Coordinates of C-alpha atoms and ligand atoms in Angstrom, one line a residue:
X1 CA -13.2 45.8 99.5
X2 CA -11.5 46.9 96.1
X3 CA -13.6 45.4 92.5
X4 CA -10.8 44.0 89.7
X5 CA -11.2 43.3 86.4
X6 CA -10.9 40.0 84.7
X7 CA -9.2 41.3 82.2
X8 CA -6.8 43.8 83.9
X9 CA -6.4 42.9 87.8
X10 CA -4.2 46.0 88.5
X11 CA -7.9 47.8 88.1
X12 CA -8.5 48.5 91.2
X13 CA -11.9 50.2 91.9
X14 CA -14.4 50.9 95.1
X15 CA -18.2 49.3 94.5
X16 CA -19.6 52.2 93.9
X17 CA -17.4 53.1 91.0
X18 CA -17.5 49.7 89.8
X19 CA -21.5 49.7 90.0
X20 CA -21.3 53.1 88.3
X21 CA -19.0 52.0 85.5
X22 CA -21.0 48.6 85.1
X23 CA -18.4 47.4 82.7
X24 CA -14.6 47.6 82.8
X25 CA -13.1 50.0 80.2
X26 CA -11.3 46.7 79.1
X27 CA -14.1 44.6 78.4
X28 CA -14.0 42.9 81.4
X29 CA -16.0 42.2 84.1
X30 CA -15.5 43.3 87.9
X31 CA -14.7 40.6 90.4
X32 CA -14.3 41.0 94.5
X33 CA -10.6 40.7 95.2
X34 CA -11.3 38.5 98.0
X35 CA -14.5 36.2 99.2
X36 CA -15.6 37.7 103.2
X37 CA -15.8 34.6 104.9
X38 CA -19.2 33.9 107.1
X39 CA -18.7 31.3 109.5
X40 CA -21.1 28.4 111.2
X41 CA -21.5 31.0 113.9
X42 CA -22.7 33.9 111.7
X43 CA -24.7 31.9 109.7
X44 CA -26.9 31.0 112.9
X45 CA -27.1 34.4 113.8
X46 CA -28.2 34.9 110.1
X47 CA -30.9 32.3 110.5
X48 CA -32.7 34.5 113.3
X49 CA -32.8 37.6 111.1
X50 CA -35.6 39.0 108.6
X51 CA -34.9 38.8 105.1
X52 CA -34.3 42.5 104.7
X53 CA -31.6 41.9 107.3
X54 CA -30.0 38.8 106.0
X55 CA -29.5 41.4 102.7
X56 CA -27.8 44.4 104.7
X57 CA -25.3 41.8 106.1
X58 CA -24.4 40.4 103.1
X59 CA -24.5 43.3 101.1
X60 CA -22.5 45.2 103.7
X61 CA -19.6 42.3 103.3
X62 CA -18.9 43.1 99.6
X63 CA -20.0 46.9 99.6
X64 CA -17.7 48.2 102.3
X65 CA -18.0 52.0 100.7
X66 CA -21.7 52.2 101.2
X67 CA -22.3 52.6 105.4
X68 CA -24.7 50.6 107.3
X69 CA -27.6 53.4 107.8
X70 CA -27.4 53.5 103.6
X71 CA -27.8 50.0 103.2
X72 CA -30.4 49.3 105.6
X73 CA -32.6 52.1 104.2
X74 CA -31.8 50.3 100.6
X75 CA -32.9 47.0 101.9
X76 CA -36.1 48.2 103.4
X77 CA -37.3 49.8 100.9
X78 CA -36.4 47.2 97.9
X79 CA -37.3 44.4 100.0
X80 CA -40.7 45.7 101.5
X81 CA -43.6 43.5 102.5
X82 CA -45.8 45.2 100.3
X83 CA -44.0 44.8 97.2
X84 CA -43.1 41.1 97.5
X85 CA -46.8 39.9 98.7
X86 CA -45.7 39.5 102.7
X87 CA -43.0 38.9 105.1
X88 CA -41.5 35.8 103.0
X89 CA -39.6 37.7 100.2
X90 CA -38.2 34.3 99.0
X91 CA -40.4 31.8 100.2
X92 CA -39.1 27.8 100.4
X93 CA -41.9 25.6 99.4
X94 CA -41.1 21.6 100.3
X95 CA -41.9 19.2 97.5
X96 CA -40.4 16.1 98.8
X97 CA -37.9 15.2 101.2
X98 CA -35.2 16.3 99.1
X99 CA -36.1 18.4 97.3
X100 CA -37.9 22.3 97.7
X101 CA -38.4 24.8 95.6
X102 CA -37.5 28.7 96.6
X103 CA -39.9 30.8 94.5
X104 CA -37.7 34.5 93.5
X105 CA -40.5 35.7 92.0
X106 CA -42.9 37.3 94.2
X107 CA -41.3 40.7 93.2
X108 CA -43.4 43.1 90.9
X109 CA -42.2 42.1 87.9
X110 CA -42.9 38.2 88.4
X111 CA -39.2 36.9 87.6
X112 CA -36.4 36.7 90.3
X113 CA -34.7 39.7 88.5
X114 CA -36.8 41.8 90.6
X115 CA -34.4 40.5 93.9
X116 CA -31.2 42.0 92.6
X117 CA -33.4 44.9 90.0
X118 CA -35.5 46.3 93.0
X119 CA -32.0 46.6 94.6
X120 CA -29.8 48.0 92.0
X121 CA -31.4 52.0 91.9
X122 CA -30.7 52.7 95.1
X123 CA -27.3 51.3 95.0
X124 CA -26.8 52.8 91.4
X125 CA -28.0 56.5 92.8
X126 CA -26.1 56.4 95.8
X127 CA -22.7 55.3 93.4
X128 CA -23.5 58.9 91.9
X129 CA -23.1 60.5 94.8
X130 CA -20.2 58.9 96.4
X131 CA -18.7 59.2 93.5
X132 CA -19.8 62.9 92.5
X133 CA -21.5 62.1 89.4
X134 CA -24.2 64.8 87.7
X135 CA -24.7 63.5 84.9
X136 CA -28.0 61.9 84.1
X137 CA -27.0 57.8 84.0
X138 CA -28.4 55.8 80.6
X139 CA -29.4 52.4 81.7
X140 CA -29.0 50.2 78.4
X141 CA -30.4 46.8 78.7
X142 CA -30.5 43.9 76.3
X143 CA -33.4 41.4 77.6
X144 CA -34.3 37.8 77.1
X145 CA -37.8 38.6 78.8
X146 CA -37.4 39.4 82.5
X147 CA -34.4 42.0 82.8
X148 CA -36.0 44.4 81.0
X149 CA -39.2 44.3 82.6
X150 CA -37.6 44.2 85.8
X151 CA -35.4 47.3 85.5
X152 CA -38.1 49.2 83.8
X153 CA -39.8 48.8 86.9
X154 CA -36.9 49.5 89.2
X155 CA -35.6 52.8 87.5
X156 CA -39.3 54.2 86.5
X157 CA -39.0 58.1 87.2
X158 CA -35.9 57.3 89.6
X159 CA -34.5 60.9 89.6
X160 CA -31.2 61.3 87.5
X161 CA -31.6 58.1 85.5
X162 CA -32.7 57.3 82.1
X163 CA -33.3 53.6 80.8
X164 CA -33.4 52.5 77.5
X165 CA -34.4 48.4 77.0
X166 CA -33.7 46.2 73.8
X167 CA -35.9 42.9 73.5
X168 CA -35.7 40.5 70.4
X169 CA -38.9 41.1 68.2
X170 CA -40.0 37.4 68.3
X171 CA -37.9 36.4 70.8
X172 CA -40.1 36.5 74.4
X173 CA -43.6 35.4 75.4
X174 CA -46.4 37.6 74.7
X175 CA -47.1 38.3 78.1
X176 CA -43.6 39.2 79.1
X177 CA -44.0 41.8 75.6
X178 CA -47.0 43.1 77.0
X179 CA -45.3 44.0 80.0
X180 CA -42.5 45.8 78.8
X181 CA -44.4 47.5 76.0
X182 CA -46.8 49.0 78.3
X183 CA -44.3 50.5 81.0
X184 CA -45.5 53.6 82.2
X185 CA -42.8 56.3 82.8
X186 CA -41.4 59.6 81.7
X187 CA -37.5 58.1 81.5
X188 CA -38.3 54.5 79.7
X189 CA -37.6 53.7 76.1
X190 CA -38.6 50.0 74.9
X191 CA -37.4 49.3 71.3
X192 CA -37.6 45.9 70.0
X193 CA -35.1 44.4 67.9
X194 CA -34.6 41.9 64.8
X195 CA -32.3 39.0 66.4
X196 CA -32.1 37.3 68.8
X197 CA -31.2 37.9 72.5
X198 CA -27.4 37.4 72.0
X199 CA -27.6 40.0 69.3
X200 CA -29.1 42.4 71.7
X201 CA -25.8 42.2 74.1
X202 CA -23.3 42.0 71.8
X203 CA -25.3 45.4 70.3
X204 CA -25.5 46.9 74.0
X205 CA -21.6 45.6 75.1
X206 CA -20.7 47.4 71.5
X207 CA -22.3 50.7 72.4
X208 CA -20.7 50.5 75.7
X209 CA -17.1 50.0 74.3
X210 CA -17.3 53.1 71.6
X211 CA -15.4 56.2 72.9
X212 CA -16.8 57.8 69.5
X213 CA -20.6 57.7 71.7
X214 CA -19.3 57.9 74.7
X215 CA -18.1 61.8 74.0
X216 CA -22.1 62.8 72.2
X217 CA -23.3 61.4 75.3
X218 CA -20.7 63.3 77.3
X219 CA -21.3 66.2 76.0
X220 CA -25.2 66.1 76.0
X221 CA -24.9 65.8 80.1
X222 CA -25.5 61.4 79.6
X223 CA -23.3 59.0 81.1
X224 CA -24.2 54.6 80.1
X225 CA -24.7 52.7 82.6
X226 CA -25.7 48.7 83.0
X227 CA -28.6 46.9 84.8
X228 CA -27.5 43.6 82.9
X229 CA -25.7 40.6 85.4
X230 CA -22.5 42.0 83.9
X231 CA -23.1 44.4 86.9
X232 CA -21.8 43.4 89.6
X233 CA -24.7 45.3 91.4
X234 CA -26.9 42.8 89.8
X235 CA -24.8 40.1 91.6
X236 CA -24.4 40.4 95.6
X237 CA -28.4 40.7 96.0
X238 CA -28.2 37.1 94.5
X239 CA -26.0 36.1 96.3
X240 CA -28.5 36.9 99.7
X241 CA -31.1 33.9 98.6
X242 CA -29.1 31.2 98.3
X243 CA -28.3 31.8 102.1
X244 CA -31.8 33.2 103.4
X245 CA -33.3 29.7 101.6
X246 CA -30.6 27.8 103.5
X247 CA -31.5 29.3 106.9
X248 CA -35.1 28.7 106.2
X249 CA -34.3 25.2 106.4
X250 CA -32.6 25.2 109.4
X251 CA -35.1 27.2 110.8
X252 CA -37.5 24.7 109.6
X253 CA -35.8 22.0 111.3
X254 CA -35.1 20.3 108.0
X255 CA -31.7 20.5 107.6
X256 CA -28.9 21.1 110.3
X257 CA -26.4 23.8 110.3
X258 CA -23.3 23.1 108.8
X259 CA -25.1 20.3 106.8
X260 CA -24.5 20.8 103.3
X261 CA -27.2 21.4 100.5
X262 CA -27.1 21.2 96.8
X263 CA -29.0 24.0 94.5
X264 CA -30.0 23.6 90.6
X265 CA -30.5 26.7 88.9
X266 CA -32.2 27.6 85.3
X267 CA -29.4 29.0 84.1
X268 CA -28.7 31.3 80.9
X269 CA -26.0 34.4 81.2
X270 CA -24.6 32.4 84.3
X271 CA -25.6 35.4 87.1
X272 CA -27.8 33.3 89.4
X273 CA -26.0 30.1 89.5
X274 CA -22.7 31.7 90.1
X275 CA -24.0 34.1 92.9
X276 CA -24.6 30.3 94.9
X277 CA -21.2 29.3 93.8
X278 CA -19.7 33.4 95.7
X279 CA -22.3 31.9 98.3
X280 CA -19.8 28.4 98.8
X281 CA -16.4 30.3 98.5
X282 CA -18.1 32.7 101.1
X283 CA -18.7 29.3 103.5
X284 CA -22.0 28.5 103.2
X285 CA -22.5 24.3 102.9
X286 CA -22.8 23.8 99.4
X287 CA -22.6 20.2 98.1
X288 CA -22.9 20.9 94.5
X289 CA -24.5 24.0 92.1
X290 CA -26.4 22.1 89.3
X291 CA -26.4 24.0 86.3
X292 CA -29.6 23.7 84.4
X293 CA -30.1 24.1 80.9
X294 CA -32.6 23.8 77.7
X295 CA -31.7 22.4 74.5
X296 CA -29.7 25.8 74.2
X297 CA -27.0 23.3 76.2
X298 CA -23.9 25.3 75.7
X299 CA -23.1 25.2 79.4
X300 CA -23.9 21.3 79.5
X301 CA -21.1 20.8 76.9
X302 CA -18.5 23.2 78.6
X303 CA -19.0 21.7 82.2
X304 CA -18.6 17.9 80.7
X305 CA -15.7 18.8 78.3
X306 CA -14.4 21.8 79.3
X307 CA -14.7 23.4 75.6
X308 CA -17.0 26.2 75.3
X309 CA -18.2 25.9 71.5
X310 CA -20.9 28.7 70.6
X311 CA -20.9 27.3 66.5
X312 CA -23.7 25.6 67.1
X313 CA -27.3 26.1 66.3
X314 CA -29.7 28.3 68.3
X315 CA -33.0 27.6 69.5
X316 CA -36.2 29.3 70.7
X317 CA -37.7 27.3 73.4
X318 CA -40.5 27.4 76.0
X319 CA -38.2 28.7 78.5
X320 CA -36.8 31.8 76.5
X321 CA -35.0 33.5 79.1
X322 CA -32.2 31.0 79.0
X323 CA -32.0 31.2 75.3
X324 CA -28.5 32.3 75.2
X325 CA -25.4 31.3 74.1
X326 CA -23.1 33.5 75.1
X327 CA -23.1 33.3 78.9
X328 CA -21.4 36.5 80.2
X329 CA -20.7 35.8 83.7
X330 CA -18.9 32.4 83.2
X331 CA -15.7 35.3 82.7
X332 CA -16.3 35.7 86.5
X333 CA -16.1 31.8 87.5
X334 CA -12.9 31.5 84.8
X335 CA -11.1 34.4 86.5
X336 CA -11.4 32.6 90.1
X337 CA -10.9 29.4 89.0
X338 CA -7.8 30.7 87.0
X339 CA -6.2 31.9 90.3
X340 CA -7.0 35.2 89.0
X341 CA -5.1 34.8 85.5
X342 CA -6.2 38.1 84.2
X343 CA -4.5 37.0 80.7
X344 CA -5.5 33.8 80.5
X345 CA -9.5 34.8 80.7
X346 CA -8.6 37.4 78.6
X347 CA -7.6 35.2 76.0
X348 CA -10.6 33.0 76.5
X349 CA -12.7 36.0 75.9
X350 CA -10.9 37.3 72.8
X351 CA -10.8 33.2 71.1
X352 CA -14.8 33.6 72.1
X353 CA -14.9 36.6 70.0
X354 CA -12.9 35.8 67.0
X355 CA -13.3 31.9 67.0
X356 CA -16.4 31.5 69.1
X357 CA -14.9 28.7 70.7
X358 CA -12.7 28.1 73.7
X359 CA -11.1 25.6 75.7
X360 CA -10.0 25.5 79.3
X361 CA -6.9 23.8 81.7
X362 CA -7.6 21.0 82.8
X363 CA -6.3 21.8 86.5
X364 CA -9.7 24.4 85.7
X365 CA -12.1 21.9 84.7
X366 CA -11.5 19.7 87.6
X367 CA -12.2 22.8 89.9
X368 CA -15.3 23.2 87.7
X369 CA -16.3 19.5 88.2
X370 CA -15.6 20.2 92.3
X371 CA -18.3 22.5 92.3
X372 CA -20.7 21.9 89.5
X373 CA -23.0 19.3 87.7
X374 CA -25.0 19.7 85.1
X375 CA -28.1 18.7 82.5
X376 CA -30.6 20.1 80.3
X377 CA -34.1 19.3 79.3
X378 CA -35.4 20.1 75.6
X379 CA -39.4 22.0 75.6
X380 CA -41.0 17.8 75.9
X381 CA -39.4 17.0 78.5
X382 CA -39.7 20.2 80.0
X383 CA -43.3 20.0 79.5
X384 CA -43.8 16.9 80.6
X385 CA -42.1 17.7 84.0
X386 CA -44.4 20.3 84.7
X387 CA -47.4 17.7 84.3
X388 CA -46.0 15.4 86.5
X389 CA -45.0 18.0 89.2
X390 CA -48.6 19.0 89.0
X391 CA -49.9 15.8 88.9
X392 CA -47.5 14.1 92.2
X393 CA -47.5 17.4 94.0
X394 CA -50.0 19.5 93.2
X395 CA -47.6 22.1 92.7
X396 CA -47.5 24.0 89.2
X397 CA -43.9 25.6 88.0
X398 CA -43.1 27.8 85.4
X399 CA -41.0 26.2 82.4
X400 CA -37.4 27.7 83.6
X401 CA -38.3 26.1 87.1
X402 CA -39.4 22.9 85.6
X403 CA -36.3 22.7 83.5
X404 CA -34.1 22.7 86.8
X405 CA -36.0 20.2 88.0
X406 CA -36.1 18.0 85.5
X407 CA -32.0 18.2 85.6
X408 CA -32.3 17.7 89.1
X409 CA -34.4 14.6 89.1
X410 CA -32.3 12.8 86.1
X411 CA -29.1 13.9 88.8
X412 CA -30.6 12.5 91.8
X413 CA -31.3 9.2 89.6
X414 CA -28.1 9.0 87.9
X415 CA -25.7 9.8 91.0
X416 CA -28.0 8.7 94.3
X417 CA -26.8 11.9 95.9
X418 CA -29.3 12.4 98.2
X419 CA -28.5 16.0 100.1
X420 CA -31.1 18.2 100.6
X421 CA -31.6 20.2 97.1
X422 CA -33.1 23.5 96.4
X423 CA -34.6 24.3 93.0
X424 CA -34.6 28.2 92.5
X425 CA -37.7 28.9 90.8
X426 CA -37.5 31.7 88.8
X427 CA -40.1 33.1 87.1
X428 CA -44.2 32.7 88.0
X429 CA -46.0 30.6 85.6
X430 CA -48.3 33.1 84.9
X431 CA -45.5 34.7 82.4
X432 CA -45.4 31.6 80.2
X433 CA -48.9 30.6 80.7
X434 CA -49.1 28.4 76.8
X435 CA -46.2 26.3 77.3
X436 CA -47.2 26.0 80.6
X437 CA -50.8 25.1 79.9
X438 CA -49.7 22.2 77.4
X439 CA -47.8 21.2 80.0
X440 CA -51.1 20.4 81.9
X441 CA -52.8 18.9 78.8
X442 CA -54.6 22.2 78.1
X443 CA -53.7 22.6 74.4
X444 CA -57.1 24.6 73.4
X445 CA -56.7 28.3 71.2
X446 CA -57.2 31.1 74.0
X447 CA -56.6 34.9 73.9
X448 CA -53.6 35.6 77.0
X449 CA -56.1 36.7 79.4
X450 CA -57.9 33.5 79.0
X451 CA -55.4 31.5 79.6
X452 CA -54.3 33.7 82.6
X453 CA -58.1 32.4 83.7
X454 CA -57.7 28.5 83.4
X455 CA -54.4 28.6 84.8
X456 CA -56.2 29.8 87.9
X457 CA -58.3 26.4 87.7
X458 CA -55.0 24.6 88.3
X459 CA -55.2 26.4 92.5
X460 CA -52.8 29.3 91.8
X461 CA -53.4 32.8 92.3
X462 CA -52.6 35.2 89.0
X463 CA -50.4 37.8 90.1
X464 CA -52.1 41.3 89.9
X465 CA -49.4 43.1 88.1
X466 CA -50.7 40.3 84.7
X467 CA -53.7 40.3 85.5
X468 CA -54.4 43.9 84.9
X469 CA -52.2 44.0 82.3
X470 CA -55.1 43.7 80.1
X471 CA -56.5 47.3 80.9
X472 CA -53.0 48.9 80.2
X473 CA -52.0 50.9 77.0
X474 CA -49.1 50.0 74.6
X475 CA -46.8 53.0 74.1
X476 CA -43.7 51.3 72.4
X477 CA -44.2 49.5 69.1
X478 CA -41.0 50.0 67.4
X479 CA -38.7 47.6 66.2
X480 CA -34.9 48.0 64.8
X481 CA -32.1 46.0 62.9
X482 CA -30.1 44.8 65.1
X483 CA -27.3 47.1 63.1
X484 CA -28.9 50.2 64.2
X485 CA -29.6 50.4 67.9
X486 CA -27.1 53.2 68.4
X487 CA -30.0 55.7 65.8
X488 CA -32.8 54.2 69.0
X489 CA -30.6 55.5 71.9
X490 CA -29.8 59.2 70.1
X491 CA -33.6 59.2 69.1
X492 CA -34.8 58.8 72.4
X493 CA -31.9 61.0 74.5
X494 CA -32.4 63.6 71.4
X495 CA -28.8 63.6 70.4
Ligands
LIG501 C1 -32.8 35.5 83.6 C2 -33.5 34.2 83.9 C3 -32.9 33.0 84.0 C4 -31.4 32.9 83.8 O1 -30.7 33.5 84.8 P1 -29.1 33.8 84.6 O2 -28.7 34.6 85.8 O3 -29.0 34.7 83.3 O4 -28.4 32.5 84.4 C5 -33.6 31.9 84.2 N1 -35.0 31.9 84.4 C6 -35.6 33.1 84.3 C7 -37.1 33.1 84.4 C8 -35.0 34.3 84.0 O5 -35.6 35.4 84.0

């Protein structure tokens, strides 16, 4: 399997290069050049295997460089019992009989990040040496919340690596703050920024594109790397959920195989949701990927009209990690959906850029209409979802989550489609305990810790890793201008 770019298909790159690389030199991103099929057949074997085992086989589809031994040995040890709370990784809770959650957020971080961000060191490490690489790797990451946490906790004193993390000052909840700005570690940097979370990429994907950098770094022994979905590293782990959580209902006996399911997905820079829609070209039943969105409802617009317009307003919400407007991995959809039209999604990227505003074919946005719906729920409605999902099924969700099911449930209601749906949840309440809290009528002033408390009065269990985030030390309290990230990275490499 050779990685393109969607900018330049005659780039023609192995996966460990690409995953190296993160980025193409061109700006794009790097696509599969074909889809591995799975068939009825393998997906039933699929269904008898571990999680861990469902990963090495579709992992070992799209990675074709890395061997079997290498992958297995990745698998086991990102995916182990002990760091995911038990044999489950991805566990498939049933709400009703349409509809079930699958929580990706039993990882050590809390968010489903961890699934593809436990995974992507070991692949990242073994790129080096495939590919002969000795210099030490910069990880630069711009965060809404969960990335950074995540890959501060998947690259922490990995040998050979260095990671630096941008979050927006006043742009992520307090307990997702606390957690980055406490990472212990001898090769983590956490700077917060002035802007927002679309600042932060456009800062990182700047930094990334200057040859000027590129030769300090060079010449001080550092080479950038990405643990942001533009890496395609970040992608194929996702890709593993959407069919473990369909074998788990067949296994179940709630759904047949080759019966088709539909999945709605909190979506922000586009990773998640289009890892299910790799998952359908691959063959696994998909009815339809529902893309879910806050009042941030960018994607809404574009999958209706087929006009991606980012001159709009932005907001802060309850569910920050999809407050985004530029959603990077939308190039990767485009480029498929094009029939691989390397200059056409070029183009779309460089009107983004100048005009902030594109428009598609419509022979694309009928394919996109094929595949996707869509919907979005503003921080009431949101809220008020998470109440009544307590309050009919006893089960309490995280804002992302409850936004994809409130898009779900307006969905179900406006089309009838009844197929079996799965809700990837995505982060555990316990990160957004306020919004969440309000959600269940508890509007009371309470220190973080408190709240992490009543929220336990509501039957859920407060993962350790926040709980004892209380005892831990803050060691990074600086913030920059958003103009001036490139002074952070030469202050902490000492360049
Ligand atoms: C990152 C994140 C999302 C958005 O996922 P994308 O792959 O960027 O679309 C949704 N919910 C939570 C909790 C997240 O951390």
């Amino acid at each position: 399997m050779r990685f393109k770019s969607t900018r330049d298909k005659a780039v023609h790159l192995t996966s460990a290069e690409a995953i190296k690389i993160g980025i193409s030199r061109d700006g794009g991103l790097f696509v599969p050049e074909n889809f591995p099929s799975v068939s009825v057949t393998d997906l039933a074997t699929m269904c008898k295997m571990s999680y861990q085992e469902r990963a090495q086989y579709v992992l070992s589809l799209f990675l074709t460089d890395y061997t079997e031994d290498e992958l297995a040995g990745y698998c086991a040890k990102a995916y182990a019992d002990e760091k995911w709370g038990g044999s489950e990784t991805t566990p498939v809770v049933r709400i009703d009989d349409t509809m079930s959650i699958c929580e990706l957020w039993h990882g050590p971080t809390c968010a489903f990040k961890d699934v593809a961000l436990q995974m992507l060191p070991h692949l990242l490490t073994g790129a080096m040496r495939k590919t002969g690489e000795d210099k030490t790797v910069v990880i630069l990451v711009a965060t809404s919340g969960d990335t950074g946490k995540a890959a501060l906790d998947g690259f922490c004193d990995v040998d050979g690596t260095k990671i630096i993390v941008f979050y927006p000052e006043n742009g992520v909840s307090s307990m997702q703050k606390l957690q980055m700005t406490t990472q212990s570690g001898k090769n983590v940097y956490v700077a917060a920024i002035n802007g927002n979370f679309d600042n932060a990429q456009t800062g990182v994907k700047e930094i990334f594109s200057d040859r000027e950098f590129e030769q300090l770094m060079a010449k001080s022994g550092h080479v950038f790397s990405s643990a942001n979905s533009i890496n395609f590293g970040r992608l194929v782990p996702q890709v593993v959920y959407y069919f473990s959580s369909y074998c788990d209902l067949v296994e179940r006996g709630e759904l047949k195989l080759g019966d088709k399911v539909n999945f709605t997905v909190p979506t922000g820079n586009f990773g998640n949701i289009l890892a299910g829609y790799y998952a359908k070209r691959m063959g696994l039943p998909v009815n339809k990927l529902i893309c879910a969105s806050n009042k941030n409802n960018i994607l809404t617009d574009f999958i209706k009209t087929g006009v991606y317009d980012r001159n709009r307003d932005f907001y802060m919400t309850a569910s920050p990690s999809m407050d985004i407007l530029i959603s990077s991995n939308l190039e990767r959809l485009l480029y498929t959906l094009s029939d691989e039209d390397d200059k056409l999604v070029a183009s779309y990227m460089n009107e983004l850029k100048e005009k902030g505003v594109y428009t598609v074919t419509g022979a694309i946005r009928e394919k996109i209409a094929e595949s996707f719906a869509c919907g979005f729920c503003d921080d009431d409605e949101t809220k008020a979802i998470i109440g009544k999902t307590y309050g009919e099924h006893k089960y309490v969700c995280d804002t992302h989550t409850a936004v994809a099911v409130g898009v779900y449930e307006k969905y179900r209601r406006e089309t009838g489609d009844t197929t079996k749906t799965v809700i990837m949840s995505t982060a555990s309440p316990f990160k957004f305990c306020k919004d969440v809290l309000e959600g269940l009528n508890v509007t009371e002033e309470m220190g973080d810790f408190e709240r992490l408390e009543k929220l336990e009065s509501f039957g859920v269990k407060a993962p350790a890793s926040l709980a004892t985030l209380r005892e831990k030390e803050v060691r990074f309290s600086e913030v920059f201008d958003k103009s001036d990230m490139r002074s952070a990275v030469k202050e902490f490499l000492k360049i």
